[in-house]
Coordinates of C-alpha atoms in Angstrom, one line a residue:
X1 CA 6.4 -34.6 -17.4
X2 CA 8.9 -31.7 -18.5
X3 CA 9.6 -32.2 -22.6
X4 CA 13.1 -33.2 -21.1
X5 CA 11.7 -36.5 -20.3
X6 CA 10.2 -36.7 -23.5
X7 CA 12.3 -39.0 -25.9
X8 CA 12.7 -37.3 -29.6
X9 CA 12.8 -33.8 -28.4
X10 CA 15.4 -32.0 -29.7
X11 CA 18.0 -30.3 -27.6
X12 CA 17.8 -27.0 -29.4
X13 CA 14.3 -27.2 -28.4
X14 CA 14.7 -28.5 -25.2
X15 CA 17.3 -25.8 -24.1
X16 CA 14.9 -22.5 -26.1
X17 CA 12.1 -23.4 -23.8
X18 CA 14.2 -24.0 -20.6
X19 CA 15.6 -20.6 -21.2
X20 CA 12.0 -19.4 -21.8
X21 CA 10.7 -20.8 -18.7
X22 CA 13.2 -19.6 -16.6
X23 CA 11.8 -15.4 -18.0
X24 CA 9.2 -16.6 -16.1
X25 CA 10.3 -15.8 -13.0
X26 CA 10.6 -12.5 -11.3
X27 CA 13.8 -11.1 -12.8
X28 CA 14.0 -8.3 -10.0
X29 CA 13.5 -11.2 -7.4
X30 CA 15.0 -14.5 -9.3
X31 CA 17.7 -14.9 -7.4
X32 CA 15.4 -15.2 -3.6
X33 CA 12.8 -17.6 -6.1
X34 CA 15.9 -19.4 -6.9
X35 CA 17.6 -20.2 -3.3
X36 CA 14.2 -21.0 -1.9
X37 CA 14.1 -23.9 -4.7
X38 CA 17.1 -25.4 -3.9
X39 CA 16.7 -25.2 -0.3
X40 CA 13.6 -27.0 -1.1
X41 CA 15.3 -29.7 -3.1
X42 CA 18.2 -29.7 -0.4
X43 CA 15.9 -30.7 2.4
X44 CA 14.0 -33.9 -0.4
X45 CA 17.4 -35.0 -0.9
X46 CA 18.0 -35.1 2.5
X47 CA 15.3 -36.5 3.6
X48 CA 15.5 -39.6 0.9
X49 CA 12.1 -37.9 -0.8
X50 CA 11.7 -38.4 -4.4
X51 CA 8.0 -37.1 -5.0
X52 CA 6.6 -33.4 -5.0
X53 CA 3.2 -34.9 -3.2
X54 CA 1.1 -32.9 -1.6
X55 CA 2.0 -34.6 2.0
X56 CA 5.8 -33.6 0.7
X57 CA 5.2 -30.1 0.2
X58 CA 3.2 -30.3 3.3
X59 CA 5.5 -31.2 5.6
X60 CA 8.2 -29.5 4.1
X61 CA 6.1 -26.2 5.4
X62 CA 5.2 -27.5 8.9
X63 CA 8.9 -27.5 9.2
X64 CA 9.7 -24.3 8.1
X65 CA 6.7 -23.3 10.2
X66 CA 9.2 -23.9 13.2
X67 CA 11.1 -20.8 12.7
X68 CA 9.1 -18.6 10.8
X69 CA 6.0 -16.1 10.4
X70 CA 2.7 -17.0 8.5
X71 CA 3.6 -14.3 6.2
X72 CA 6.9 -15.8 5.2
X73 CA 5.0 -19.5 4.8
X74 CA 2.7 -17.6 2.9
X75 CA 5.5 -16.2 0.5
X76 CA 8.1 -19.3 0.3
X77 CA 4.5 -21.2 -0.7
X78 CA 4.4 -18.7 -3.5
X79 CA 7.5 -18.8 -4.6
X80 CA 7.9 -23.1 -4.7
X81 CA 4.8 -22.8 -6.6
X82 CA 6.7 -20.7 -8.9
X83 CA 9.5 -22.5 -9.4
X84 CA 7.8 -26.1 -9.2
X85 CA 5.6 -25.2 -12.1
X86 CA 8.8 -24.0 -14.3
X87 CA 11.2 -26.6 -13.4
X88 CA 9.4 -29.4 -12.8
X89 CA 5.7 -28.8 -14.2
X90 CA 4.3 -29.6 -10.7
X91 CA 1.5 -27.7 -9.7
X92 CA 1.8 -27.3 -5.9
X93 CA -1.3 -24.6 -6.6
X94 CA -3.8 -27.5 -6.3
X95 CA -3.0 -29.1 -3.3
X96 CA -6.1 -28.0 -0.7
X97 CA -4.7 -29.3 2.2
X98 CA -1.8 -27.2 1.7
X99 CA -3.7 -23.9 1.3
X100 CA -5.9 -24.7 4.2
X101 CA -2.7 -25.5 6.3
X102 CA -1.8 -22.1 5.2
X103 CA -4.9 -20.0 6.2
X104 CA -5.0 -22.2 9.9
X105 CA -1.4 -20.5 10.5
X106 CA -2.4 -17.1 9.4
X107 CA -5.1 -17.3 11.9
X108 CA -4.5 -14.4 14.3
X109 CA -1.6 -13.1 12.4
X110 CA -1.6 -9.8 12.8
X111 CA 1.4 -8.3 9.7
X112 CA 3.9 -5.3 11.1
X113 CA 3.6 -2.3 8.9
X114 CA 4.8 0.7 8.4
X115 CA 3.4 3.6 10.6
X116 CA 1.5 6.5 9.2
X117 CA 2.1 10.2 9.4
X118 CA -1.1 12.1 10.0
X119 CA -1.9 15.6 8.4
X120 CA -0.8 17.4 11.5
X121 CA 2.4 16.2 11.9
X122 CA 3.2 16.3 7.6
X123 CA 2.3 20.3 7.9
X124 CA 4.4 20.9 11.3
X125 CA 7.3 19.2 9.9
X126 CA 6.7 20.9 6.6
X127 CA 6.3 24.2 8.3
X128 CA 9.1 24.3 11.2
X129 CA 12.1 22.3 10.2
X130 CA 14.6 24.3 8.5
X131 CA 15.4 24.0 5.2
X132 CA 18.8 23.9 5.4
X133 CA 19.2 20.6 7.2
X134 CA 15.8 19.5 5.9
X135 CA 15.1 21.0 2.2
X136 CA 15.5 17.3 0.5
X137 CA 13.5 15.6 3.0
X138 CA 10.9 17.8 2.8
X139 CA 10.8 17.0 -1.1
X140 CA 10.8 13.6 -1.0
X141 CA 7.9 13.7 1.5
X142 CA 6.0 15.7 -0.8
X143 CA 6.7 13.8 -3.8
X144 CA 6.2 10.1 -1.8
X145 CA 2.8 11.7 0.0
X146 CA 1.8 13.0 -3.4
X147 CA 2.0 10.0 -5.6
X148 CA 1.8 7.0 -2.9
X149 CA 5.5 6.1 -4.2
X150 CA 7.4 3.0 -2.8
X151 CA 11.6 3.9 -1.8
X152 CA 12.6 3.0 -5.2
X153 CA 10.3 4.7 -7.4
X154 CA 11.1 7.8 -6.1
X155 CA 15.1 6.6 -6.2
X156 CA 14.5 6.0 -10.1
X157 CA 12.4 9.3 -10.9
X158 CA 14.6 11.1 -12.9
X159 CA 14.3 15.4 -14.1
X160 CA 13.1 14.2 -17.5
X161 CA 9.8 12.3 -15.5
X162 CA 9.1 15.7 -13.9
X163 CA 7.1 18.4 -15.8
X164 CA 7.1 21.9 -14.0
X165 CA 3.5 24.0 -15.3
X166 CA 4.5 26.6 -13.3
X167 CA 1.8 26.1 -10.3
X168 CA 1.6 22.4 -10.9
X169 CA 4.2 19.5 -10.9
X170 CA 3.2 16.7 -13.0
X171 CA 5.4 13.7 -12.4
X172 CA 5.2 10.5 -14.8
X173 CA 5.8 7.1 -12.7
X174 CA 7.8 4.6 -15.2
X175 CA 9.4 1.3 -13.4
X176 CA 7.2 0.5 -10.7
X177 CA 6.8 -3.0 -9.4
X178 CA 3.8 -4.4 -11.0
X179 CA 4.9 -3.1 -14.1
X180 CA 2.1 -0.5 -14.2
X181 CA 3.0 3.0 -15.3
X182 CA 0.8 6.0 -13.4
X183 CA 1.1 9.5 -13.5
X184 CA 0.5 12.0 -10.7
X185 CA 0.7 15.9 -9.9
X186 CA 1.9 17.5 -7.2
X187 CA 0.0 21.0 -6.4
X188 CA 1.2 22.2 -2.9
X189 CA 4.2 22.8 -1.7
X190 CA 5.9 23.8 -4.9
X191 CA 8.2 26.1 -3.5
X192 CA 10.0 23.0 -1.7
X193 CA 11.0 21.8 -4.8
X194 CA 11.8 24.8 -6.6
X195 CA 14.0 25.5 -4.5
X196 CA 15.5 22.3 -4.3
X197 CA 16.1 21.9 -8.3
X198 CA 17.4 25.4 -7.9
X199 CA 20.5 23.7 -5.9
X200 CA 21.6 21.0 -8.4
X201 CA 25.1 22.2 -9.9
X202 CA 25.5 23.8 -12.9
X203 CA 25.7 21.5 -15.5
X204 CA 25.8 18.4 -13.8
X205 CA 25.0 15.1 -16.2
X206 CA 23.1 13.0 -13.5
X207 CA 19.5 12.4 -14.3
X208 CA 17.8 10.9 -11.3
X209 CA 16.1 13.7 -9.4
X210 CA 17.3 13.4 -6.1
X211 CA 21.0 13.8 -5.3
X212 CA 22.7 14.6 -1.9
X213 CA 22.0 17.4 0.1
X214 CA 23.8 18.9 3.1
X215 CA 24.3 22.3 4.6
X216 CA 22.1 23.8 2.2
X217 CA 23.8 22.6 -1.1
X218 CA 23.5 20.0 -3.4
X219 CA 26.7 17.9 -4.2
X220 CA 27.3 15.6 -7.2
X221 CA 26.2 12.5 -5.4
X222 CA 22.9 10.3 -6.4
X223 CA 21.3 9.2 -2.7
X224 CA 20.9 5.8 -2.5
X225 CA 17.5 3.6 -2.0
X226 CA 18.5 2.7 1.9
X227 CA 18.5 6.8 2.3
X228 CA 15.8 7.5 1.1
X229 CA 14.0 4.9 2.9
X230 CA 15.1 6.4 6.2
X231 CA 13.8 10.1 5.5
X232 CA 10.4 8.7 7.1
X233 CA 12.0 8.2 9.9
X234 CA 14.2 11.1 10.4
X235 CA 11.1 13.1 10.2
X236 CA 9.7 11.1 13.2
X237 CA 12.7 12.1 15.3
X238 CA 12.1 15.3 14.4
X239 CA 8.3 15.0 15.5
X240 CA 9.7 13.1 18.5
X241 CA 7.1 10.6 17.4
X242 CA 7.4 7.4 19.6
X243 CA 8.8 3.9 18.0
X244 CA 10.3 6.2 15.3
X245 CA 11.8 3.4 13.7
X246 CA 8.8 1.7 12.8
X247 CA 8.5 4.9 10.1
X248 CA 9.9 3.0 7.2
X249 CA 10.3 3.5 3.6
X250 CA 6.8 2.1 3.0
X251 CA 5.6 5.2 5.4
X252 CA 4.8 7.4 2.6
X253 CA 3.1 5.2 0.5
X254 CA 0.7 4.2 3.5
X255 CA 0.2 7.7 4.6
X256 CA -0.9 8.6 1.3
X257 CA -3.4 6.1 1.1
X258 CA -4.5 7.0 4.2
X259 CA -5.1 10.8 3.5
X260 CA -7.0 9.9 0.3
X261 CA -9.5 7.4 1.9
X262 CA -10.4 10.2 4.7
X263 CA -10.4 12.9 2.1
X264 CA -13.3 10.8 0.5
X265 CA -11.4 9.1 -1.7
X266 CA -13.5 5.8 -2.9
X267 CA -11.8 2.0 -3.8
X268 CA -11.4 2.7 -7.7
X269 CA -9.7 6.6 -7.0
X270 CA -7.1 5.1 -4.3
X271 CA -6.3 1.7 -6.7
X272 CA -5.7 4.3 -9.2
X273 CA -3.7 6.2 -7.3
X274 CA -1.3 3.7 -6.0
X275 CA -1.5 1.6 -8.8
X276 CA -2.6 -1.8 -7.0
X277 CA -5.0 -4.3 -9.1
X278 CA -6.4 -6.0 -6.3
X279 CA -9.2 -4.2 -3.7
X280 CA -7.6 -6.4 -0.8
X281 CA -4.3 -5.1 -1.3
X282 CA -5.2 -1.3 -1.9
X283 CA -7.3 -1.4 1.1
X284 CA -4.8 -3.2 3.6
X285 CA -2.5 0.3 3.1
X286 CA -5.3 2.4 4.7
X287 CA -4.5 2.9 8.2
X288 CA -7.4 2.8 10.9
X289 CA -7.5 6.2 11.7
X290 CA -9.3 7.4 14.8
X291 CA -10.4 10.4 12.5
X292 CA -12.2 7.9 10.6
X293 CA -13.4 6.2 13.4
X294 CA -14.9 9.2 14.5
X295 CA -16.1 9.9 11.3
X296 CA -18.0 6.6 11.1
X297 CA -19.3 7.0 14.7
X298 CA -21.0 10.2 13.8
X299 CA -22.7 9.2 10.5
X300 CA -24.3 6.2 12.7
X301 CA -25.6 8.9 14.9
X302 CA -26.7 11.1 12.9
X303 CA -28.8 8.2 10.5
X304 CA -30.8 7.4 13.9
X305 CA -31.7 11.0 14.7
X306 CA -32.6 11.4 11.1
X307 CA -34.6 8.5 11.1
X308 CA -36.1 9.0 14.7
X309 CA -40.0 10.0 14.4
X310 CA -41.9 11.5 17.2
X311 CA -45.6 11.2 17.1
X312 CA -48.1 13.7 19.2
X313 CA -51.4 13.0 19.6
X314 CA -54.1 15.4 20.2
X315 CA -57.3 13.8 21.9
X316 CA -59.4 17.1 22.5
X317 CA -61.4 18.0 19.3
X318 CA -60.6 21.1 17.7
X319 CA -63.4 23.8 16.8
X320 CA -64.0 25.5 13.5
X321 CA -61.6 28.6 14.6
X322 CA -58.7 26.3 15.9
X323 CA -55.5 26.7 14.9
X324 CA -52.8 24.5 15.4
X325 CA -49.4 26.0 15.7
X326 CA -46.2 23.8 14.0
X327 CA -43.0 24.7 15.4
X328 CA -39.3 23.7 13.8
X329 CA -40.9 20.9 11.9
X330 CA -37.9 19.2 10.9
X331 CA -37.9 15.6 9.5
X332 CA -41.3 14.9 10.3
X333 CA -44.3 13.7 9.4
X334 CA -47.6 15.3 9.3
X335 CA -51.0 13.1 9.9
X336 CA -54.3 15.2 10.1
X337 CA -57.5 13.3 10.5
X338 CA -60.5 15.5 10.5
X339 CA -63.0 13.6 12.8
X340 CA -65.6 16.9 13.0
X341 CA -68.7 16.8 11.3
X342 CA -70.8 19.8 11.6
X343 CA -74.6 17.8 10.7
X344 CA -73.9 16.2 14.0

């Protein structure tokens, strides 16, 4: 029961701690939390339903299950859960059937993500597309490659988070989603953005650090997020990469995690890297490579030749001036049992 039902509270009080619970929502995302409560509530009142039960919630998401993915159950789960426990003290969070309904539709639900740009194709577009067409895209790749940054981190990276050393960048993350600040430096390719900050007009009062860039100038014009989301894939066109659309603003952050792990990054450098408090999620950004694959394949191989023993036995007996000749006597081992006596 909400202290709204309680009889004696006072309104002041009542109306400070709805106003409290309500900061505890996303405020980036309260307005999607929001409509997917009252679609919720629309559909009870519709339906005559007056309970939150778990059979209510339940069937509320077999519904929805009609016209939508396992990962958007998954999320309007989280976000009635949300909004239940700050409006109306319910708990949907305990409900097993309801979880268990959740993980029997996820079964075999394979998420769409963004695709990843491989070494190879980073340095060729790095390399051969001319800077004049290509100068701020080459920058932002650098920049989202070097500190695993979502679309709008690097839209809100402003000069003052960016620390030239001379032969090292260091670039200080601020507002990113989980609210957890990071700090990364960029060491190659600093001539890209040299050049770039070279370009910004005289004077000019804008802080973010990317503005628009054509024809080999800078104008007074901050890019926006969706433009910056679409650099991954102009450099896929460029590449003539297949499917280049499937290179989305979440490209860079993926590829990044992806370079580290085969670099021989480990699970505490890449959460650190990218910011991400759970192992599950930091790992799910790490594309399958086939290097890896490869990789993988050959340490197998080469544990079981390590480990592989070969045994020769000698059944002659050997006299007092025999020698016995050893040759390449790699990862072996060596059993010699003397069985000559000379008293008989």
């Amino acid at each position: 029961m909400m202290d709204t039902d309680l009889p004696g509270t006072p309104p002041k009080i009542t109306a400070i701690a709805n106003q409290a619970s309500t900061a505890l929502l996303p405020v980036k995302s309260f307005t999607i939390y929001e409509n997917t409560y009252q679609k919720f509530m629309e559909w009870r009142h519709q339906n005559n339903i007056h309970s939150f039960s778990e059979n209510v919630i339940l069937t509320y998401l077999s519904e929805l299950s009609k016209n939508f993915k396992s990962s958007t159950l998954w999320s309007s789960y989280s976000m009635l859960k949300s909004t239940l426990s700050v409006k109306q003290n319910i708990n949907i969070g305990e409900y097993p059937k309801v979880r268990a309904y959740l993980k029997r539709k996820n079964e075999g639900y394979s998420p769409k993500k963004s695709r990843v740009l491989e070494k190879e194709q980073i340095l060729k577009f790095i390399k051969e597309a001319p800077d004049e067409t290509f100068l701020l895209a080459k920058v932002i790749l650098v920049f989202g490659l070097a500190g695993a940054l979502r679309r709008d981190e690097i839209y809100k990276l402003k000069t003052t988070d960016i620390q030239d050393m001379g032969n090292i960048l260091i670039v200080h993350v601020h507002d990113t989603k989980n609210k957890i600040s990071r700090k990364f430096t960029v060491t190659e390719h600093l001539e890209l953005y040299k050049k770039y900050a070279s370009l910004r007009p005289q004077n000019y009062p804008e802080t973010k650090s990317f503005i628009n860039f054509q024809r080999g100038k800078c104008t007074r014009q901050v890019i926006g997020i969706n433009k910056i989301g679409k650099v991954p894939c102009e450099i896929a066109k460029y590449l003539k990469l297949p499917n280049s659309e499937e290179y989305t603003g979440h490209s860079f952050r993926r590829s990044s995690a992806t370079l580290l792990v085969e670099a021989g990054g480990d699970l505490l450098t890449l959460k650190k890297h990218g910011g991400w408090k759970s192992s599950t999620v930091a790992e799910s950004y790490v594309e399958n490579s086939l290097n890896k694959k490869i990789e993988v394949s050959n340490k197998i191989l080469a544990v079981q030749n390590n480990t592989a023993a070969k045994s020769t036995v000698m059944e002659k007996p050997l006299s007092d001036s025999a020698k016995v000749e050893i040759s390449n006597p790699t990862n072996c081992t060596i059993t010699i049992n003397n069985y000559y006596n000379k008293e008989n």
